JSON list of C-alpha atoms in Angstrom, two decimals:
[
{"chain": "D", "resi": 15, "resn": "MET", "atom": "CA", "xyz": [53.93, 128.08, 124.70]},
{"chain": "D", "resi": 16, "resn": "ARG", "atom": "CA", "xyz": [51.22, 129.92, 122.22]},
{"chain": "D", "resi": 17, "resn": "ILE", "atom": "CA", "xyz": [51.36, 133.74, 123.00]},
{"chain": "D", "resi": 18, "resn": "ARG", "atom": "CA", "xyz": [48.17, 135.70, 122.24]},
{"chain": "D", "resi": 19, "resn": "GLY", "atom": "CA", "xyz": [49.11, 139.51, 123.34]},
{"chain": "D", "resi": 20, "resn": "PHE", "atom": "CA", "xyz": [51.72, 141.35, 125.33]},
{"chain": "D", "resi": 21, "resn": "ALA", "atom": "CA", "xyz": [51.55, 143.91, 127.81]},
{"chain": "D", "resi": 22, "resn": "PRO", "atom": "CA", "xyz": [52.37, 147.34, 126.97]},
{"chain": "D", "resi": 23, "resn": "SER", "atom": "CA", "xyz": [56.18, 148.41, 126.99]},
{"chain": "D", "resi": 24, "resn": "THR", "atom": "CA", "xyz": [57.31, 144.77, 126.72]},
{"chain": "D", "resi": 25, "resn": "PRO", "atom": "CA", "xyz": [59.70, 143.14, 124.26]},
{"chain": "D", "resi": 26, "resn": "CYS", "atom": "CA", "xyz": [56.99, 141.64, 121.85]},
{"chain": "D", "resi": 27, "resn": "TRP", "atom": "CA", "xyz": [58.80, 141.06, 118.54]},
{"chain": "D", "resi": 28, "resn": "VAL", "atom": "CA", "xyz": [62.52, 140.88, 117.01]},
{"chain": "D", "resi": 29, "resn": "GLU", "atom": "CA", "xyz": [63.30, 141.25, 113.22]},
{"chain": "D", "resi": 30, "resn": "LEU", "atom": "CA", "xyz": [66.56, 140.79, 111.57]},
{"chain": "D", "resi": 31, "resn": "THR", "atom": "CA", "xyz": [67.67, 143.31, 108.86]},
{"chain": "D", "resi": 32, "resn": "THR", "atom": "CA", "xyz": [70.29, 141.75, 106.53]},
{"chain": "D", "resi": 33, "resn": "SER", "atom": "CA", "xyz": [72.09, 142.44, 103.22]},
{"chain": "D", "resi": 34, "resn": "ASP", "atom": "CA", "xyz": [71.54, 138.57, 102.24]},
{"chain": "D", "resi": 35, "resn": "PRO", "atom": "CA", "xyz": [68.09, 137.15, 103.51]},
{"chain": "D", "resi": 36, "resn": "ASP", "atom": "CA", "xyz": [68.78, 133.93, 101.71]},
{"chain": "D", "resi": 37, "resn": "ASP", "atom": "CA", "xyz": [71.98, 133.20, 103.47]},
{"chain": "D", "resi": 38, "resn": "ALA", "atom": "CA", "xyz": [70.59, 134.45, 106.86]},
{"chain": "D", "resi": 39, "resn": "ALA", "atom": "CA", "xyz": [67.64, 132.17, 106.17]},
{"chain": "D", "resi": 40, "resn": "GLY", "atom": "CA", "xyz": [69.81, 129.29, 105.79]},
{"chain": "D", "resi": 41, "resn": "PHE", "atom": "CA", "xyz": [71.96, 129.89, 108.61]},
{"chain": "D", "resi": 42, "resn": "TYR", "atom": "CA", "xyz": [69.04, 130.46, 111.22]},
{"chain": "D", "resi": 43, "resn": "ALA", "atom": "CA", "xyz": [67.10, 127.53, 109.49]},
{"chain": "D", "resi": 44, "resn": "GLY", "atom": "CA", "xyz": [70.15, 125.10, 110.52]},
{"chain": "D", "resi": 45, "resn": "LEU", "atom": "CA", "xyz": [70.61, 126.90, 113.96]},
{"chain": "D", "resi": 46, "resn": "PHE", "atom": "CA", "xyz": [66.95, 126.85, 115.15]},
{"chain": "D", "resi": 47, "resn": "GLY", "atom": "CA", "xyz": [64.76, 124.95, 112.59]},
{"chain": "D", "resi": 48, "resn": "TRP", "atom": "CA", "xyz": [63.19, 128.04, 111.44]},
{"chain": "D", "resi": 49, "resn": "GLN", "atom": "CA", "xyz": [61.50, 128.61, 108.00]},
{"chain": "D", "resi": 50, "resn": "VAL", "atom": "CA", "xyz": [60.91, 131.52, 106.11]},
{"chain": "D", "resi": 51, "resn": "GLU", "atom": "CA", "xyz": [57.26, 132.79, 104.80]},
{"chain": "D", "resi": 52, "resn": "GLY", "atom": "CA", "xyz": [57.36, 136.23, 103.48]},
{"chain": "D", "resi": 53, "resn": "ASP", "atom": "CA", "xyz": [58.89, 138.68, 106.07]},
{"chain": "D", "resi": 54, "resn": "ARG", "atom": "CA", "xyz": [58.56, 136.35, 109.00]},
{"chain": "D", "resi": 55, "resn": "PHE", "atom": "CA", "xyz": [60.61, 133.25, 110.48]},
{"chain": "D", "resi": 56, "resn": "LEU", "atom": "CA", "xyz": [58.33, 130.51, 111.43]},
{"chain": "D", "resi": 57, "resn": "ARG", "atom": "CA", "xyz": [58.73, 127.46, 113.58]},
{"chain": "D", "resi": 58, "resn": "ASN", "atom": "CA", "xyz": [56.03, 125.09, 113.44]},
{"chain": "D", "resi": 59, "resn": "GLY", "atom": "CA", "xyz": [53.93, 127.64, 111.62]},
{"chain": "D", "resi": 60, "resn": "GLN", "atom": "CA", "xyz": [54.17, 129.99, 114.19]},
{"chain": "D", "resi": 61, "resn": "ALA", "atom": "CA", "xyz": [55.89, 133.30, 113.51]},
{"chain": "D", "resi": 62, "resn": "VAL", "atom": "CA", "xyz": [58.92, 133.77, 115.86]},
{"chain": "D", "resi": 63, "resn": "ALA", "atom": "CA", "xyz": [60.76, 136.64, 114.19]},
{"chain": "D", "resi": 64, "resn": "GLY", "atom": "CA", "xyz": [60.84, 138.93, 111.31]},
{"chain": "D", "resi": 65, "resn": "ILE", "atom": "CA", "xyz": [63.22, 139.42, 108.56]},
{"chain": "D", "resi": 66, "resn": "SER", "atom": "CA", "xyz": [63.89, 141.95, 106.13]},
{"chain": "D", "resi": 67, "resn": "ARG", "atom": "CA", "xyz": [66.52, 143.48, 103.59]},
{"chain": "D", "resi": 68, "resn": "THR", "atom": "CA", "xyz": [68.78, 146.26, 104.65]},
{"chain": "D", "resi": 69, "resn": "ARG", "atom": "CA", "xyz": [67.52, 149.57, 103.48]},
{"chain": "D", "resi": 70, "resn": "PRO", "atom": "CA", "xyz": [69.08, 153.25, 103.94]},
{"chain": "D", "resi": 71, "resn": "ASP", "atom": "CA", "xyz": [66.79, 153.75, 107.48]},
{"chain": "D", "resi": 72, "resn": "ARG", "atom": "CA", "xyz": [67.40, 150.41, 108.60]},
{"chain": "D", "resi": 73, "resn": "PRO", "atom": "CA", "xyz": [70.88, 149.26, 109.59]},
{"chain": "D", "resi": 74, "resn": "GLU", "atom": "CA", "xyz": [71.74, 145.46, 109.51]},
{"chain": "D", "resi": 75, "resn": "GLY", "atom": "CA", "xyz": [71.07, 143.67, 112.79]},
{"chain": "D", "resi": 76, "resn": "TRP", "atom": "CA", "xyz": [68.45, 142.20, 115.06]},
{"chain": "D", "resi": 77, "resn": "LEU", "atom": "CA", "xyz": [66.02, 145.01, 116.41]},
{"chain": "D", "resi": 78, "resn": "THR", "atom": "CA", "xyz": [63.93, 144.64, 119.48]},
{"chain": "D", "resi": 79, "resn": "TYR", "atom": "CA", "xyz": [60.47, 145.84, 119.21]},
{"chain": "D", "resi": 80, "resn": "LEU", "atom": "CA", "xyz": [58.43, 147.01, 122.53]},
{"chain": "D", "resi": 81, "resn": "ALA", "atom": "CA", "xyz": [54.70, 146.74, 122.38]},
{"chain": "D", "resi": 82, "resn": "ALA", "atom": "CA", "xyz": [53.24, 150.29, 122.07]},
{"chain": "D", "resi": 83, "resn": "PRO", "atom": "CA", "xyz": [49.16, 150.22, 122.02]},
{"chain": "D", "resi": 84, "resn": "ASP", "atom": "CA", "xyz": [49.51, 153.95, 121.23]},
{"chain": "D", "resi": 85, "resn": "LEU", "atom": "CA", "xyz": [52.54, 154.52, 118.95]},
{"chain": "D", "resi": 86, "resn": "ALA", "atom": "CA", "xyz": [52.14, 158.40, 118.72]},
{"chain": "D", "resi": 87, "resn": "ALA", "atom": "CA", "xyz": [52.07, 158.84, 122.56]},
{"chain": "D", "resi": 88, "resn": "THR", "atom": "CA", "xyz": [54.91, 156.72, 123.10]},
{"chain": "D", "resi": 89, "resn": "ALA", "atom": "CA", "xyz": [57.19, 158.29, 120.38]},
{"chain": "D", "resi": 90, "resn": "GLU", "atom": "CA", "xyz": [56.34, 161.39, 121.90]},
{"chain": "D", "resi": 91, "resn": "ARG", "atom": "CA", "xyz": [57.50, 160.32, 125.42]},
{"chain": "D", "resi": 92, "resn": "VAL", "atom": "CA", "xyz": [60.54, 158.91, 123.73]},
{"chain": "D", "resi": 93, "resn": "THR", "atom": "CA", "xyz": [61.51, 162.73, 122.41]},
{"chain": "D", "resi": 94, "resn": "ARG", "atom": "CA", "xyz": [60.51, 164.31, 125.55]},
{"chain": "D", "resi": 95, "resn": "ALA", "atom": "CA", "xyz": [62.89, 162.06, 127.43]},
{"chain": "D", "resi": 96, "resn": "TYR", "atom": "CA", "xyz": [66.01, 162.98, 124.95]},
{"chain": "D", "resi": 97, "resn": "GLY", "atom": "CA", "xyz": [65.58, 160.12, 122.66]},
{"chain": "D", "resi": 98, "resn": "ARG", "atom": "CA", "xyz": [65.22, 160.16, 119.00]},
{"chain": "D", "resi": 99, "resn": "GLN", "atom": "CA", "xyz": [62.62, 158.86, 116.49]},
{"chain": "D", "resi": 100, "resn": "LEU", "atom": "CA", "xyz": [64.59, 157.48, 113.28]},
{"chain": "D", "resi": 101, "resn": "THR", "atom": "CA", "xyz": [61.76, 156.56, 111.09]},
{"chain": "D", "resi": 102, "resn": "TRP", "atom": "CA", "xyz": [58.19, 157.46, 110.53]},
{"chain": "D", "resi": 103, "resn": "PRO", "atom": "CA", "xyz": [55.50, 155.08, 111.59]},
{"chain": "D", "resi": 104, "resn": "GLU", "atom": "CA", "xyz": [55.10, 152.25, 108.76]},
{"chain": "D", "resi": 105, "resn": "GLU", "atom": "CA", "xyz": [52.19, 150.40, 108.34]},
{"chain": "D", "resi": 106, "resn": "ARG", "atom": "CA", "xyz": [53.31, 146.47, 108.50]},
{"chain": "D", "resi": 107, "resn": "ARG", "atom": "CA", "xyz": [51.28, 143.22, 107.84]},
{"chain": "D", "resi": 108, "resn": "GLY", "atom": "CA", "xyz": [49.04, 143.47, 110.83]},
{"chain": "D", "resi": 109, "resn": "ALA", "atom": "CA", "xyz": [51.02, 146.11, 112.75]},
{"chain": "D", "resi": 110, "resn": "CYS", "atom": "CA", "xyz": [52.46, 149.67, 112.69]},
{"chain": "D", "resi": 111, "resn": "SER", "atom": "CA", "xyz": [55.93, 150.35, 113.47]},
{"chain": "D", "resi": 112, "resn": "ALA", "atom": "CA", "xyz": [58.40, 153.09, 114.09]},
{"chain": "D", "resi": 113, "resn": "ILE", "atom": "CA", "xyz": [62.28, 152.88, 114.94]},
{"chain": "D", "resi": 114, "resn": "MET", "atom": "CA", "xyz": [63.45, 154.80, 118.05]},
{"chain": "D", "resi": 115, "resn": "ALA", "atom": "CA", "xyz": [67.03, 155.29, 119.84]},
{"chain": "D", "resi": 116, "resn": "ASP", "atom": "CA", "xyz": [67.49, 155.89, 123.44]},
{"chain": "D", "resi": 117, "resn": "PRO", "atom": "CA", "xyz": [69.90, 158.91, 124.30]},
{"chain": "D", "resi": 118, "resn": "SER", "atom": "CA", "xyz": [72.99, 156.75, 124.05]},
{"chain": "D", "resi": 119, "resn": "GLY", "atom": "CA", "xyz": [72.08, 155.43, 120.60]},
{"chain": "D", "resi": 120, "resn": "ALA", "atom": "CA", "xyz": [70.80, 152.09, 121.26]},
{"chain": "D", "resi": 121, "resn": "MET", "atom": "CA", "xyz": [67.92, 151.54, 118.69]},
{"chain": "D", "resi": 122, "resn": "PHE", "atom": "CA", "xyz": [64.73, 149.81, 119.24]},
{"chain": "D", "resi": 123, "resn": "GLY", "atom": "CA", "xyz": [61.26, 149.75, 117.65]},
{"chain": "D", "resi": 124, "resn": "LEU", "atom": "CA", "xyz": [57.75, 150.41, 118.82]},
{"chain": "D", "resi": 125, "resn": "TRP", "atom": "CA", "xyz": [55.00, 147.90, 117.70]},
{"chain": "D", "resi": 126, "resn": "GLN", "atom": "CA", "xyz": [51.43, 149.10, 117.60]},
{"chain": "D", "resi": 127, "resn": "ALA", "atom": "CA", "xyz": [49.45, 145.57, 116.99]},
{"chain": "D", "resi": 128, "resn": "ALA", "atom": "CA", "xyz": [46.66, 145.76, 114.55]},
{"chain": "D", "resi": 129, "resn": "GLY", "atom": "CA", "xyz": [45.58, 141.98, 114.18]},
{"chain": "D", "resi": 130, "resn": "PHE", "atom": "CA", "xyz": [49.46, 140.80, 114.80]},
{"chain": "D", "resi": 131, "resn": "ALA", "atom": "CA", "xyz": [50.80, 141.28, 118.29]},
{"chain": "D", "resi": 132, "resn": "GLY", "atom": "CA", "xyz": [54.14, 139.89, 117.78]},
{"chain": "D", "resi": 133, "resn": "ALA", "atom": "CA", "xyz": [55.90, 136.66, 118.53]},
{"chain": "D", "resi": 134, "resn": "GLN", "atom": "CA", "xyz": [53.28, 133.76, 118.62]},
{"chain": "D", "resi": 135, "resn": "VAL", "atom": "CA", "xyz": [55.13, 131.24, 120.48]},
{"chain": "D", "resi": 136, "resn": "ARG", "atom": "CA", "xyz": [57.68, 131.64, 123.34]},
{"chain": "D", "resi": 137, "resn": "GLY", "atom": "CA", "xyz": [59.20, 129.36, 125.98]},
{"chain": "D", "resi": 138, "resn": "GLU", "atom": "CA", "xyz": [60.16, 126.65, 123.79]},
{"chain": "D", "resi": 139, "resn": "PRO", "atom": "CA", "xyz": [63.65, 125.94, 121.94]},
{"chain": "D", "resi": 140, "resn": "GLY", "atom": "CA", "xyz": [64.01, 128.31, 118.93]},
{"chain": "D", "resi": 141, "resn": "THR", "atom": "CA", "xyz": [61.96, 131.07, 120.23]},
{"chain": "D", "resi": 142, "resn": "MET", "atom": "CA", "xyz": [62.73, 134.29, 121.65]},
{"chain": "D", "resi": 143, "resn": "GLU", "atom": "CA", "xyz": [63.69, 133.83, 125.42]},
{"chain": "D", "resi": 144, "resn": "TRP", "atom": "CA", "xyz": [64.72, 137.48, 126.56]},
{"chain": "D", "resi": 145, "resn": "ALA", "atom": "CA", "xyz": [66.08, 141.00, 125.94]},
{"chain": "D", "resi": 146, "resn": "ASP", "atom": "CA", "xyz": [69.06, 143.01, 127.07]},
{"chain": "D", "resi": 147, "resn": "LEU", "atom": "CA", "xyz": [70.13, 146.31, 126.60]},
{"chain": "D", "resi": 148, "resn": "LEU", "atom": "CA", "xyz": [73.82, 146.46, 126.19]},
{"chain": "D", "resi": 149, "resn": "THR", "atom": "CA", "xyz": [75.38, 149.91, 127.78]},
{"chain": "D", "resi": 150, "resn": "ASP", "atom": "CA", "xyz": [77.63, 151.13, 130.38]},
{"chain": "D", "resi": 151, "resn": "ASP", "atom": "CA", "xyz": [75.71, 154.35, 130.73]},
{"chain": "D", "resi": 152, "resn": "VAL", "atom": "CA", "xyz": [73.27, 152.90, 133.46]},
{"chain": "D", "resi": 153, "resn": "ASN", "atom": "CA", "xyz": [72.25, 156.31, 135.04]},
{"chain": "D", "resi": 154, "resn": "ALA", "atom": "CA", "xyz": [71.18, 157.63, 131.43]},
{"chain": "D", "resi": 155, "resn": "ALA", "atom": "CA", "xyz": [69.30, 154.38, 130.72]},
{"chain": "D", "resi": 156, "resn": "THR", "atom": "CA", "xyz": [67.50, 154.25, 133.87]},
{"chain": "D", "resi": 157, "resn": "SER", "atom": "CA", "xyz": [66.21, 157.76, 133.52]},
{"chain": "D", "resi": 158, "resn": "PHE", "atom": "CA", "xyz": [65.27, 157.29, 129.89]},
{"chain": "D", "resi": 159, "resn": "TYR", "atom": "CA", "xyz": [63.49, 153.92, 130.19]},
{"chain": "D", "resi": 160, "resn": "GLY", "atom": "CA", "xyz": [62.05, 154.95, 133.71]},
{"chain": "D", "resi": 161, "resn": "SER", "atom": "CA", "xyz": [60.64, 158.16, 131.94]},
{"chain": "D", "resi": 162, "resn": "VAL", "atom": "CA", "xyz": [59.17, 156.57, 128.89]},
{"chain": "D", "resi": 163, "resn": "PHE", "atom": "CA", "xyz": [58.10, 153.15, 129.99]},
{"chain": "D", "resi": 164, "resn": "GLY", "atom": "CA", "xyz": [57.93, 153.54, 133.96]},
{"chain": "D", "resi": 165, "resn": "TRP", "atom": "CA", "xyz": [60.63, 150.81, 134.16]},
{"chain": "D", "resi": 166, "resn": "THR", "atom": "CA", "xyz": [62.70, 150.46, 137.34]},
{"chain": "D", "resi": 167, "resn": "LEU", "atom": "CA", "xyz": [66.39, 148.63, 137.69]},
{"chain": "D", "resi": 168, "resn": "SER", "atom": "CA", "xyz": [67.07, 145.96, 139.79]},
{"chain": "D", "resi": 169, "resn": "HIS", "atom": "CA", "xyz": [69.77, 143.88, 140.74]},
{"chain": "D", "resi": 170, "resn": "GLU", "atom": "CA", "xyz": [68.16, 141.47, 143.22]},
{"chain": "D", "resi": 171, "resn": "PHE", "atom": "CA", "xyz": [69.59, 138.19, 141.37]},
{"chain": "D", "resi": 172, "resn": "GLY", "atom": "CA", "xyz": [72.93, 139.71, 140.49]},
{"chain": "D", "resi": 173, "resn": "SER", "atom": "CA", "xyz": [72.34, 141.06, 137.19]},
{"chain": "D", "resi": 174, "resn": "GLY", "atom": "CA", "xyz": [70.63, 143.81, 135.83]},
{"chain": "D", "resi": 175, "resn": "GLU", "atom": "CA", "xyz": [66.89, 143.47, 135.37]},
{"chain": "D", "resi": 176, "resn": "TRP", "atom": "CA", "xyz": [64.40, 145.89, 134.22]},
{"chain": "D", "resi": 177, "resn": "LEU", "atom": "CA", "xyz": [61.03, 145.60, 136.02]},
{"chain": "D", "resi": 178, "resn": "SER", "atom": "CA", "xyz": [57.68, 146.93, 134.95]},
{"chain": "D", "resi": 179, "resn": "GLU", "atom": "CA", "xyz": [55.28, 149.46, 136.93]},
{"chain": "D", "resi": 180, "resn": "ALA", "atom": "CA", "xyz": [53.70, 145.96, 137.94]},
{"chain": "D", "resi": 181, "resn": "HIS", "atom": "CA", "xyz": [57.15, 144.76, 139.15]},
{"chain": "D", "resi": 182, "resn": "ASP", "atom": "CA", "xyz": [57.28, 142.10, 136.32]},
{"chain": "D", "resi": 183, "resn": "SER", "atom": "CA", "xyz": [60.34, 141.29, 134.74]},
{"chain": "D", "resi": 184, "resn": "VAL", "atom": "CA", "xyz": [60.60, 143.03, 131.40]},
{"chain": "D", "resi": 185, "resn": "ALA", "atom": "CA", "xyz": [64.03, 142.83, 130.09]},
{"chain": "D", "resi": 186, "resn": "GLY", "atom": "CA", "xyz": [68.05, 142.60, 131.07]},
{"chain": "D", "resi": 187, "resn": "LEU", "atom": "CA", "xyz": [70.64, 145.12, 131.67]},
{"chain": "D", "resi": 188, "resn": "ILE", "atom": "CA", "xyz": [74.56, 144.07, 130.53]},
{"chain": "D", "resi": 189, "resn": "THR", "atom": "CA", "xyz": [77.40, 146.20, 130.91]},
{"chain": "D", "resi": 190, "resn": "GLY", "atom": "CA", "xyz": [81.33, 145.92, 129.85]},
{"chain": "D", "resi": 191, "resn": "ARG", "atom": "CA", "xyz": [80.44, 145.15, 126.43]},
{"chain": "D", "resi": 192, "resn": "TYR", "atom": "CA", "xyz": [81.83, 148.38, 124.95]},
{"chain": "D", "resi": 193, "resn": "ASP", "atom": "CA", "xyz": [78.74, 148.58, 122.78]},
{"chain": "D", "resi": 194, "resn": "VAL", "atom": "CA", "xyz": [75.13, 150.07, 122.95]},
{"chain": "D", "resi": 195, "resn": "ARG", "atom": "CA", "xyz": [72.48, 148.19, 121.65]},
{"chain": "D", "resi": 196, "resn": "TRP", "atom": "CA", "xyz": [69.53, 145.86, 122.17]},
{"chain": "D", "resi": 197, "resn": "GLN", "atom": "CA", "xyz": [70.36, 142.27, 121.78]},
{"chain": "D", "resi": 198, "resn": "PRO", "atom": "CA", "xyz": [67.53, 139.45, 121.65]},
{"chain": "D", "resi": 199, "resn": "SER", "atom": "CA", "xyz": [68.36, 135.88, 123.40]},
{"chain": "D", "resi": 200, "resn": "PHE", "atom": "CA", "xyz": [66.91, 132.98, 121.95]},
{"chain": "D", "resi": 201, "resn": "GLN", "atom": "CA", "xyz": [66.03, 129.81, 123.79]},
{"chain": "D", "resi": 202, "resn": "VAL", "atom": "CA", "xyz": [67.98, 126.59, 123.22]},
{"chain": "D", "resi": 203, "resn": "ALA", "atom": "CA", "xyz": [67.88, 123.22, 124.70]},
{"chain": "D", "resi": 204, "resn": "ASP", "atom": "CA", "xyz": [71.73, 123.04, 125.27]},
{"chain": "D", "resi": 205, "resn": "THR", "atom": "CA", "xyz": [74.47, 125.77, 124.57]},
{"chain": "D", "resi": 206, "resn": "THR", "atom": "CA", "xyz": [77.23, 123.32, 124.05]},
{"chain": "D", "resi": 207, "resn": "GLU", "atom": "CA", "xyz": [75.38, 121.78, 121.05]},
{"chain": "D", "resi": 208, "resn": "THR", "atom": "CA", "xyz": [74.14, 125.24, 119.79]},
{"chain": "D", "resi": 209, "resn": "ILE", "atom": "CA", "xyz": [77.90, 126.57, 119.77]},
{"chain": "D", "resi": 210, "resn": "ASP", "atom": "CA", "xyz": [79.11, 123.43, 117.75]},
{"chain": "D", "resi": 211, "resn": "ARG", "atom": "CA", "xyz": [76.34, 123.88, 115.22]},
{"chain": "D", "resi": 212, "resn": "CYS", "atom": "CA", "xyz": [76.64, 127.64, 114.88]},
{"chain": "D", "resi": 213, "resn": "ALA", "atom": "CA", "xyz": [80.31, 127.17, 114.16]},
{"chain": "D", "resi": 214, "resn": "GLY", "atom": "CA", "xyz": [79.38, 124.38, 111.68]},
{"chain": "D", "resi": 215, "resn": "LEU", "atom": "CA", "xyz": [76.98, 126.90, 109.92]},
{"chain": "D", "resi": 216, "resn": "GLY", "atom": "CA", "xyz": [79.63, 129.58, 109.64]},
{"chain": "D", "resi": 217, "resn": "GLY", "atom": "CA", "xyz": [78.67, 131.59, 112.79]},
{"chain": "D", "resi": 218, "resn": "ARG", "atom": "CA", "xyz": [81.12, 132.40, 115.82]},
{"chain": "D", "resi": 219, "resn": "VAL", "atom": "CA", "xyz": [80.79, 132.79, 119.68]},
{"chain": "D", "resi": 220, "resn": "LEU", "atom": "CA", "xyz": [81.59, 136.23, 120.97]},
{"chain": "D", "resi": 221, "resn": "THR", "atom": "CA", "xyz": [81.45, 135.44, 124.70]},
{"chain": "D", "resi": 222, "resn": "GLY", "atom": "CA", "xyz": [80.24, 132.41, 127.06]},
{"chain": "D", "resi": 223, "resn": "PRO", "atom": "CA", "xyz": [79.09, 130.23, 127.81]},
{"chain": "D", "resi": 224, "resn": "VAL", "atom": "CA", "xyz": [78.55, 131.65, 131.28]},
{"chain": "D", "resi": 225, "resn": "GLU", "atom": "CA", "xyz": [75.59, 131.02, 133.93]},
{"chain": "D", "resi": 226, "resn": "MET", "atom": "CA", "xyz": [73.40, 134.10, 134.12]},
{"chain": "D", "resi": 227, "resn": "GLY", "atom": "CA", "xyz": [70.35, 133.86, 136.36]},
{"chain": "D", "resi": 228, "resn": "LEU", "atom": "CA", "xyz": [68.79, 130.64, 135.97]},
{"chain": "D", "resi": 229, "resn": "GLY", "atom": "CA", "xyz": [70.41, 129.89, 132.82]},
{"chain": "D", "resi": 230, "resn": "SER", "atom": "CA", "xyz": [73.52, 129.10, 130.42]},
{"chain": "D", "resi": 231, "resn": "TYR", "atom": "CA", "xyz": [74.25, 132.26, 128.28]},
{"chain": "D", "resi": 232, "resn": "VAL", "atom": "CA", "xyz": [76.25, 132.62, 125.02]},
{"chain": "D", "resi": 233, "resn": "GLU", "atom": "CA", "xyz": [76.65, 135.65, 122.64]},
{"chain": "D", "resi": 234, "resn": "MET", "atom": "CA", "xyz": [77.06, 134.79, 119.18]},
{"chain": "D", "resi": 235, "resn": "ILE", "atom": "CA", "xyz": [77.48, 136.51, 115.53]},
{"chain": "D", "resi": 236, "resn": "ASP", "atom": "CA", "xyz": [75.99, 135.16, 112.25]},
{"chain": "D", "resi": 237, "resn": "PRO", "atom": "CA", "xyz": [78.01, 134.79, 109.25]},
{"chain": "D", "resi": 238, "resn": "LEU", "atom": "CA", "xyz": [76.68, 137.88, 108.10]},
{"chain": "D", "resi": 239, "resn": "GLY", "atom": "CA", "xyz": [77.85, 139.88, 111.27]},
{"chain": "D", "resi": 240, "resn": "ALA", "atom": "CA", "xyz": [74.39, 140.23, 113.09]},
{"chain": "D", "resi": 241, "resn": "PRO", "atom": "CA", "xyz": [75.23, 139.58, 117.01]},
{"chain": "D", "resi": 242, "resn": "PHE", "atom": "CA", "xyz": [72.59, 137.72, 118.91]},
{"chain": "D", "resi": 243, "resn": "ALA", "atom": "CA", "xyz": [72.60, 135.37, 122.25]},
{"chain": "D", "resi": 244, "resn": "VAL", "atom": "CA", "xyz": [71.18, 132.07, 123.10]},
{"chain": "D", "resi": 245, "resn": "THR", "atom": "CA", "xyz": [70.23, 130.86, 126.32]},
{"chain": "D", "resi": 246, "resn": "ALA", "atom": "CA", "xyz": [69.39, 127.29, 127.86]},
{"chain": "D", "resi": 247, "resn": "PRO", "atom": "CA", "xyz": [67.83, 126.55, 131.15]},
{"chain": "D", "resi": 248, "resn": "VAL", "atom": "CA", "xyz": [70.24, 125.27, 133.55]},
{"chain": "D", "resi": 249, "resn": "HIS", "atom": "CA", "xyz": [68.28, 122.50, 135.85]},
{"chain": "D", "resi": 250, "resn": "ARG", "atom": "CA", "xyz": [69.55, 122.17, 139.42]},
{"chain": "D", "resi": 251, "resn": "PRO", "atom": "CA", "xyz": [68.63, 119.35, 141.87]},
{"chain": "D", "resi": 252, "resn": "VAL", "atom": "CA", "xyz": [66.59, 120.54, 144.80]},
{"chain": "D", "resi": 253, "resn": "GLU", "atom": "CA", "xyz": [67.43, 118.90, 148.17]},
{"chain": "D", "resi": 254, "resn": "LEU", "atom": "CA", "xyz": [65.12, 118.93, 151.01]},
{"chain": "D", "resi": 255, "resn": "ASN", "atom": "CA", "xyz": [66.57, 118.33, 154.35]},
{"chain": "D", "resi": 256, "resn": "VAL", "atom": "CA", "xyz": [64.15, 117.66, 157.05]},
{"chain": "D", "resi": 257, "resn": "ALA", "atom": "CA", "xyz": [65.20, 116.49, 160.50]},
{"chain": "D", "resi": 258, "resn": "TYR", "atom": "CA", "xyz": [63.32, 113.83, 162.00]},
{"chain": "D", "resi": 259, "resn": "ASN", "atom": "CA", "xyz": [62.41, 116.00, 165.10]},
{"chain": "D", "resi": 260, "resn": "ASP", "atom": "CA", "xyz": [61.04, 118.73, 162.90]},
{"chain": "D", "resi": 261, "resn": "ILE", "atom": "CA", "xyz": [58.76, 116.02, 161.64]},
{"chain": "D", "resi": 262, "resn": "ILE", "atom": "CA", "xyz": [57.55, 114.93, 164.72]},
{"chain": "D", "resi": 263, "resn": "GLY", "atom": "CA", "xyz": [56.76, 118.48, 166.12]},
{"chain": "D", "resi": 264, "resn": "MET", "atom": "CA", "xyz": [55.11, 119.30, 162.79]},
{"chain": "D", "resi": 265, "resn": "GLU", "atom": "CA", "xyz": [52.77, 115.91, 163.31]},
{"chain": "D", "resi": 266, "resn": "LEU", "atom": "CA", "xyz": [52.11, 116.81, 167.03]},
{"chain": "D", "resi": 267, "resn": "THR", "atom": "CA", "xyz": [51.23, 120.38, 166.04]},
{"chain": "D", "resi": 268, "resn": "TYR", "atom": "CA", "xyz": [48.78, 119.25, 163.50]},
{"chain": "D", "resi": 269, "resn": "GLY", "atom": "CA", "xyz": [47.17, 116.66, 165.66]},
{"chain": "D", "resi": 270, "resn": "GLY", "atom": "CA", "xyz": [46.92, 119.01, 168.87]}
]
């Protein structure tokens, strides 16, 4: 599905920072069918993620960016809520970005679009499906993300889910990983097949597969040490059991 824009404060882009972009590109090409053009991973000609080389202000790994129409104002809210601004705003190809950290140390980016809103396609295998905050300090996270972005935390479906002020799903919350970070999840057609492909390319599985929400979820790590996740939709048959007397009753009501 082609994406043309993102609501404020929602995950819009992910970027891999790595010490070996060539090896990383080979791994993700084999896993998701991505190609590299400049600083972007492409799928069928559409941008799905970014890639850059490690530098002093950019540690290795995947970084999730949140849409920020006013980057300066959002960064100010981050620092007022006891988060940190780790980098100055940087002009990018079609955007301006900066890296932040919440009070527990989980890093994320702010992305102010200037012609490039972020991922150009979603909802298909090989594209970003979701983003989760991994933390065990749920109270601190709830206070921070509520103050900065207006999010609330719901456990309606058994797992943590961040909701926007409009009550739309924004991201997830995972506890018990003994880590504090944002983690992207990419859609795949089948997690078992992806696990085999990952192992053949030199990556490995950290946890899973487990059923989470409406999908099969697996946490992985690429050959260069960057963790990420994949999700495959779980299709369940729908059974409709309607009693004969109920049908007769409905017909009588409609006809009467």
